[in-house]
GROMACS .gro file of N, CA, C and O in nm:
model
  304
    1MET      N    1  -1.622   1.656  -0.810
    1MET     CA    2  -1.609   1.564  -0.637
    1MET      C    3  -1.614   1.523  -0.589
    1MET      O    4  -1.713   1.575  -0.571
    2SER      N    5  -1.629   1.353  -0.574
    2SER     CA    6  -1.671   1.247  -0.501
    2SER      C    7  -1.746   1.323  -0.350
    2SER      O    8  -1.599   1.368  -0.324
    3PRO      N    9  -1.781   1.259  -0.235
    3PRO     CA   10  -1.776   1.297  -0.171
    3PRO      C   11  -1.659   1.249  -0.053
    3PRO      O   12  -1.599   1.281   0.016
    4SER      N   13  -1.693   1.084  -0.113
    4SER     CA   14  -1.543   1.049  -0.069
    4SER      C   15  -1.376   1.063  -0.133
    4SER      O   16  -1.333   1.074  -0.041
    5THR      N   17  -1.362   1.146  -0.212
    5THR     CA   18  -1.203   1.200  -0.293
    5THR      C   19  -1.221   1.308  -0.150
    5THR      O   20  -1.120   1.399  -0.111
    6GLN      N   21  -1.387   1.397  -0.108
    6GLN     CA   22  -1.308   1.497  -0.055
    6GLN      C   23  -1.271   1.524   0.091
    6GLN      O   24  -1.198   1.580   0.130
    7VAL      N   25  -1.374   1.422   0.158
    7VAL     CA   26  -1.275   1.265   0.306
    7VAL      C   27  -1.147   1.295   0.264
    7VAL      O   28  -1.059   1.314   0.385
    8ARG      N   29  -1.134   1.206   0.242
    8ARG     CA   30  -0.969   1.136   0.162
    8ARG      C   31  -0.892   1.245   0.219
    8ARG      O   32  -0.811   1.263   0.285
    9GLU      N   33  -0.888   1.420   0.105
    9GLU     CA   34  -0.818   1.524   0.068
    9GLU      C   35  -0.792   1.543   0.220
    9GLU      O   36  -0.662   1.578   0.209
   10THR      N   37  -0.922   1.513   0.278
   10THR     CA   38  -0.958   1.658   0.475
   10THR      C   39  -0.808   1.634   0.500
   10THR      O   40  -0.755   1.666   0.594
   11LEU      N   41  -0.901   1.410   0.509
   11LEU     CA   42  -0.820   1.395   0.605
   11LEU      C   43  -0.652   1.381   0.553
   11LEU      O   44  -0.582   1.360   0.629
   12ARG      N   45  -0.581   1.380   0.438
   12ARG     CA   46  -0.432   1.407   0.402
   12ARG      C   47  -0.401   1.474   0.443
   12ARG      O   48  -0.308   1.519   0.478
   13ASP      N   49  -0.515   1.610   0.430
   13ASP     CA   50  -0.427   1.752   0.498
   13ASP      C   51  -0.402   1.799   0.624
   13ASP      O   52  -0.369   1.907   0.658
   14SER      N   53  -0.473   1.759   0.683
   14SER     CA   54  -0.442   1.748   0.845
   14SER      C   55  -0.410   1.707   0.961
   14SER      O   56  -0.277   1.616   0.860
   15ARG      N   57  -0.429   1.808   0.988
   15ARG     CA   58  -0.166   1.779   1.069
   15ARG      C   59  -0.202   1.596   1.142
   15ARG      O   60  -0.080   1.574   1.139
   16ALA      N   61  -0.283   1.555   1.194
   16ALA     CA   62  -0.246   1.453   1.242
   16ALA      C   63  -0.252   1.359   1.216
   16ALA      O   64  -0.175   1.272   1.184
   17ALA      N   65  -0.281   1.336   1.037
   17ALA     CA   66  -0.291   1.221   0.936
   17ALA      C   67  -0.156   1.238   0.898
   17ALA      O   68  -0.108   1.085   0.943
   18ARG      N   69  -0.056   1.370   0.824
   18ARG     CA   70  -0.024   1.355   0.874
   18ARG      C   71   0.115   1.297   0.914
   18ARG      O   72   0.229   1.214   0.837
   19LEU      N   73   0.083   1.308   1.047
   19LEU     CA   74   0.166   1.253   1.168
   19LEU      C   75   0.193   1.113   1.136
   19LEU      O   76   0.226   1.055   1.234
   20LEU      N   77   0.064   1.078   1.163
   20LEU     CA   78   0.039   0.917   1.218
   20LEU      C   79   0.041   0.889   1.049
   20LEU      O   80   0.045   0.745   1.048
   21ARG      N   81  -0.008   0.928   0.934
   21ARG     CA   82   0.001   0.853   0.827
   21ARG      C   83   0.153   0.769   0.769
   21ARG      O   84   0.125   0.635   0.816
   22ARG      N   85   0.249   0.767   0.844
   22ARG     CA   86   0.363   0.706   0.827
   22ARG      C   87   0.347   0.582   0.916
   22ARG      O   88   0.457   0.471   0.881
   23PRO      N   89   0.354   0.659   1.057
   23PRO     CA   90   0.391   0.485   1.116
   23PRO      C   91   0.239   0.431   1.088
   23PRO      O   92   0.335   0.272   1.094
   24VAL      N   93   0.179   0.392   1.056
   24VAL     CA   94   0.045   0.319   1.095
   24VAL      C   95   0.056   0.236   0.936
   24VAL      O   96   0.054   0.154   0.897
   25GLU      N   97   0.108   0.325   0.789
   25GLU     CA   98   0.145   0.234   0.671
   25GLU      C   99   0.295   0.140   0.645
   25GLU      O  100   0.257   0.043   0.640
   26ALA      N  101   0.356   0.201   0.759
   26ALA     CA  102   0.478   0.069   0.804
   26ALA      C  103   0.444   0.031   0.844
   26ALA      O  104   0.469  -0.125   0.810
   27PHE      N  105   0.296   0.060   1.038
   27PHE     CA  106   0.258  -0.072   1.052
   27PHE      C  107   0.237  -0.211   0.990
   27PHE      O  108   0.261  -0.314   0.943
   28ALA      N  109   0.179  -0.111   0.917
   28ALA     CA  110   0.022  -0.215   0.805
   28ALA      C  111   0.100  -0.275   0.729
   28ALA      O  112   0.101  -0.417   0.747
   29PHE      N  113   0.176  -0.302   0.662
   29PHE     CA  114   0.317  -0.334   0.579
   29PHE      C  115   0.357  -0.430   0.620
   29PHE      O  116   0.348  -0.490   0.586
   30TRP      N  117   0.446  -0.437   0.759
   30TRP     CA  118   0.466  -0.536   0.796
   30TRP      C  119   0.442  -0.595   0.870
   30TRP      O  120   0.493  -0.771   0.832
   31THR      N  121   0.350  -0.540   0.907
   31THR     CA  122   0.195  -0.732   0.926
   31THR      C  123   0.115  -0.767   0.833
   31THR      O  124   0.165  -0.911   0.818
   32ALA      N  125   0.138  -0.673   0.694
   32ALA     CA  126   0.126  -0.737   0.522
   32ALA      C  127   0.138  -0.877   0.572
   32ALA      O  128   0.184  -1.017   0.456
   33ILE      N  129   0.285  -0.818   0.584
   33ILE     CA  130   0.414  -0.951   0.507
   33ILE      C  131   0.360  -1.012   0.650
   33ILE      O  132   0.445  -1.185   0.572
   34LEU      N  133   0.412  -1.032   0.784
   34LEU     CA  134   0.400  -1.116   0.870
   34LEU      C  135   0.366  -1.196   0.884
   34LEU      O  136   0.287  -1.365   0.860
   35LEU      N  137   0.211  -1.176   0.881
   35LEU     CA  138   0.104  -1.237   0.915
   35LEU      C  139   0.049  -1.364   0.794
   35LEU      O  140   0.038  -1.505   0.889
   36PRO      N  141   0.160  -1.411   0.708
   36PRO     CA  142   0.077  -1.551   0.710
   36PRO      C  143   0.153  -1.641   0.718
   36PRO      O  144   0.132  -1.721   0.717
   37PHE      N  145   0.288  -1.575   0.754
   37PHE     CA  146   0.337  -1.735   0.880
   37PHE      C  147   0.226  -1.717   1.012
   37PHE      O  148   0.247  -1.886   1.064
   38VAL      N  149   0.146  -1.667   1.016
   38VAL     CA  150   0.067  -1.686   1.162
   38VAL      C  151  -0.023  -1.804   1.093
   38VAL      O  152  -0.055  -1.914   1.104
   39TYR      N  153  -0.040  -1.763   0.994
   39TYR     CA  154  -0.193  -1.824   0.961
   39TYR      C  155  -0.170  -1.995   0.824
   39TYR      O  156  -0.182  -2.119   0.804
   40LEU      N  157  -0.004  -2.031   0.806
   40LEU     CA  158   0.027  -2.090   0.708
   40LEU      C  159  -0.011  -2.226   0.769
   40LEU      O  160  -0.070  -2.326   0.740
   41PRO      N  161   0.051  -2.260   0.864
   41PRO     CA  162   0.062  -2.296   1.030
   41PRO      C  163  -0.086  -2.430   1.008
   41PRO      O  164  -0.133  -2.484   1.062
   42MET      N  165  -0.213  -2.259   1.028
   42MET     CA  166  -0.398  -2.341   1.081
   42MET      C  167  -0.400  -2.365   0.945
   42MET      O  168  -0.427  -2.434   0.936
   43LEU      N  169  -0.349  -2.367   0.779
   43LEU     CA  170  -0.414  -2.443   0.628
   43LEU      C  171  -0.287  -2.582   0.738
   43LEU      O  172  -0.379  -2.683   0.611
   44PHE      N  173  -0.210  -2.572   0.700
   44PHE     CA  174  -0.117  -2.713   0.737
   44PHE      C  175  -0.227  -2.799   0.797
   44PHE      O  176  -0.167  -2.948   0.802
   45GLY      N  177  -0.256  -2.799   0.934
   45GLY     CA  178  -0.326  -2.842   1.051
   45GLY      C  179  -0.460  -2.918   1.035
   45GLY      O  180  -0.450  -2.946   1.084
   46GLY      N  181  -0.494  -2.768   0.966
   46GLY     CA  182  -0.664  -2.826   0.934
   46GLY      C  183  -0.692  -2.751   1.055
   46GLY      O  184  -0.629  -2.678   1.106
   47PHE      N  185  -0.859  -2.797   0.991
   47PHE     CA  186  -0.941  -2.636   1.075
   47PHE      C  187  -1.083  -2.786   1.117
   47PHE      O  188  -1.140  -2.830   1.159
   48GLU      N  189  -0.979  -2.798   1.233
   48GLU     CA  190  -1.044  -2.974   1.344
   48GLU      C  191  -1.240  -2.820   1.371
   48GLU      O  192  -1.286  -2.911   1.429
   49ASN      N  193  -1.264  -2.730   1.432
   49ASN     CA  194  -1.444  -2.706   1.447
   49ASN      C  195  -1.402  -2.542   1.394
   49ASN      O  196  -1.333  -2.483   1.259
   50THR      N  197  -1.560  -2.529   1.441
   50THR     CA  198  -1.543  -2.397   1.341
   50THR      C  199  -1.454  -2.187   1.456
   50THR      O  200  -1.461  -2.204   1.326
   51THR      N  201  -1.416  -2.233   1.546
   51THR     CA  202  -1.353  -2.147   1.595
   51THR      C  203  -1.235  -2.148   1.556
   51THR      O  204  -1.127  -1.993   1.490
   52SER      N  205  -1.160  -2.204   1.548
   52SER     CA  206  -1.033  -2.227   1.399
   52SER      C  207  -1.063  -2.160   1.258
   52SER      O  208  -0.998  -2.097   1.241
   53LEU      N  209  -1.154  -2.193   1.214
   53LEU     CA  210  -1.196  -2.194   1.084
   53LEU      C  211  -1.225  -1.988   1.129
   53LEU      O  212  -1.253  -1.905   0.991
   54LEU      N  213  -1.269  -1.975   1.175
   54LEU     CA  214  -1.331  -1.841   1.212
   54LEU      C  215  -1.198  -1.678   1.275
   54LEU      O  216  -1.146  -1.620   1.197
   55LEU      N  217  -1.099  -1.792   1.283
   55LEU     CA  218  -0.991  -1.710   1.396
   55LEU      C  219  -0.921  -1.722   1.179
   55LEU      O  220  -0.860  -1.654   1.251
   56PHE      N  221  -0.928  -1.819   1.113
   56PHE     CA  222  -0.843  -1.881   1.023
   56PHE      C  223  -0.954  -1.708   0.919
   56PHE      O  224  -0.797  -1.649   0.872
   57ALA      N  225  -0.998  -1.755   0.968
   57ALA     CA  226  -1.080  -1.593   0.846
   57ALA      C  227  -1.064  -1.499   0.868
   57ALA      O  228  -1.064  -1.379   0.790
   58GLY      N  229  -1.060  -1.420   1.039
   58GLY     CA  230  -1.004  -1.277   1.098
   58GLY      C  231  -0.861  -1.290   1.052
   58GLY      O  232  -0.885  -1.156   1.021
   59LEU      N  233  -0.899  -1.354   1.029
   59LEU     CA  234  -0.612  -1.361   1.029
   59LEU      C  235  -0.693  -1.323   0.812
   59LEU      O  236  -0.568  -1.186   0.806
   60LEU      N  237  -0.672  -1.372   0.788
   60LEU     CA  238  -0.698  -1.366   0.643
   60LEU      C  239  -0.758  -1.225   0.613
   60LEU      O  240  -0.737  -1.155   0.555
   61LEU      N  241  -0.850  -1.232   0.689
   61LEU     CA  242  -0.928  -1.063   0.677
   61LEU      C  243  -0.805  -0.980   0.656
   61LEU      O  244  -0.863  -0.857   0.700
   62ALA      N  245  -0.826  -0.921   0.846
   62ALA     CA  246  -0.677  -0.889   0.902
   62ALA      C  247  -0.540  -0.871   0.768
   62ALA      O  248  -0.535  -0.738   0.757
   63ASN      N  249  -0.495  -0.956   0.709
   63ASN     CA  250  -0.385  -0.948   0.622
   63ASN      C  251  -0.407  -0.865   0.533
   63ASN      O  252  -0.413  -0.837   0.478
   64VAL      N  253  -0.540  -0.944   0.455
   64VAL     CA  254  -0.634  -0.762   0.371
   64VAL      C  255  -0.698  -0.623   0.377
   64VAL      O  256  -0.566  -0.548   0.293
   65VAL      N  257  -0.659  -0.646   0.459
   65VAL     CA  258  -0.731  -0.465   0.575
   65VAL      C  259  -0.541  -0.384   0.565
   65VAL      O  260  -0.548  -0.332   0.497
   66ALA      N  261  -0.475  -0.530   0.608
   66ALA     CA  262  -0.310  -0.447   0.608
   66ALA      C  263  -0.278  -0.411   0.481
   66ALA      O  264  -0.203  -0.301   0.461
   67LEU      N  265  -0.234  -0.558   0.441
   67LEU     CA  266  -0.184  -0.449   0.234
   67LEU      C  267  -0.265  -0.362   0.176
   67LEU      O  268  -0.190  -0.259   0.150
   68LEU      N  269  -0.381  -0.369   0.184
   68LEU     CA  270  -0.409  -0.228   0.141
   68LEU      C  271  -0.398  -0.137   0.263
   68LEU      O  272  -0.390   0.056   0.156
   69VAL      N  273  -0.384  -0.154   0.402
   69VAL     CA  274  -0.373   0.051   0.453
   69VAL      C  275  -0.220   0.022   0.419
   69VAL      O  276  -0.172   0.161   0.396
   70GLY      N  277  -0.110  -0.017   0.409
   70GLY     CA  278   0.013  -0.034   0.429
   70GLY      C  279   0.088  -0.048   0.242
   70GLY      O  280   0.238  -0.042   0.293
   71HIS      N  281  -0.045  -0.015   0.173
   71HIS     CA  282   0.026  -0.003   0.008
   71HIS      C  283   0.076   0.075  -0.047
   71HIS      O  284   0.206   0.131  -0.176
   72ASP      N  285   0.102   0.187   0.045
   72ASP     CA  286   0.229   0.316  -0.051
   72ASP      C  287   0.339   0.342   0.091
   72ASP      O  288   0.412   0.442   0.047
   73HIS      N  289   0.351   0.280   0.168
   73HIS     CA  290   0.408   0.194   0.282
   73HIS      C  291   0.553   0.242   0.184
   73HIS      O  292   0.650   0.188   0.122
   74LYS      N  293   0.643   0.317   0.232
   74LYS     CA  294   0.788   0.426   0.141
   74LYS      C  295   0.805   0.465  -0.003
   74LYS      O  296   0.886   0.432  -0.097
   75ARG      N  297   0.678   0.463  -0.038
   75ARG     CA  298   0.630   0.510  -0.182
   75ARG      C  299   0.703   0.648  -0.185
   75ARG      O  300   0.629   0.728  -0.168
   76GLU      N  301   0.752   0.687  -0.283
   76GLU     CA  302   0.719   0.856  -0.349
   76GLU      C  303   0.641   0.884  -0.463
   76GLU      O  304   0.711   0.882  -0.492
   0.00000   0.00000   0.00000
């Protein structure tokens, strides 16, 4: 068993992880659903400066993280 698998199993079994897992997954799931509505207008409006481009990249990265974290929401 690899160290990363051991860490995941330990975290999965801890009481705090069990209590927080469902709400965090639900929040991440809905964030991944709603976040594209925030950056879609940015795509159509164009990027006027470096700041807007960095903001878009950050939002895109946040969306990917939310997709990964919320992937198992409501899966049995």
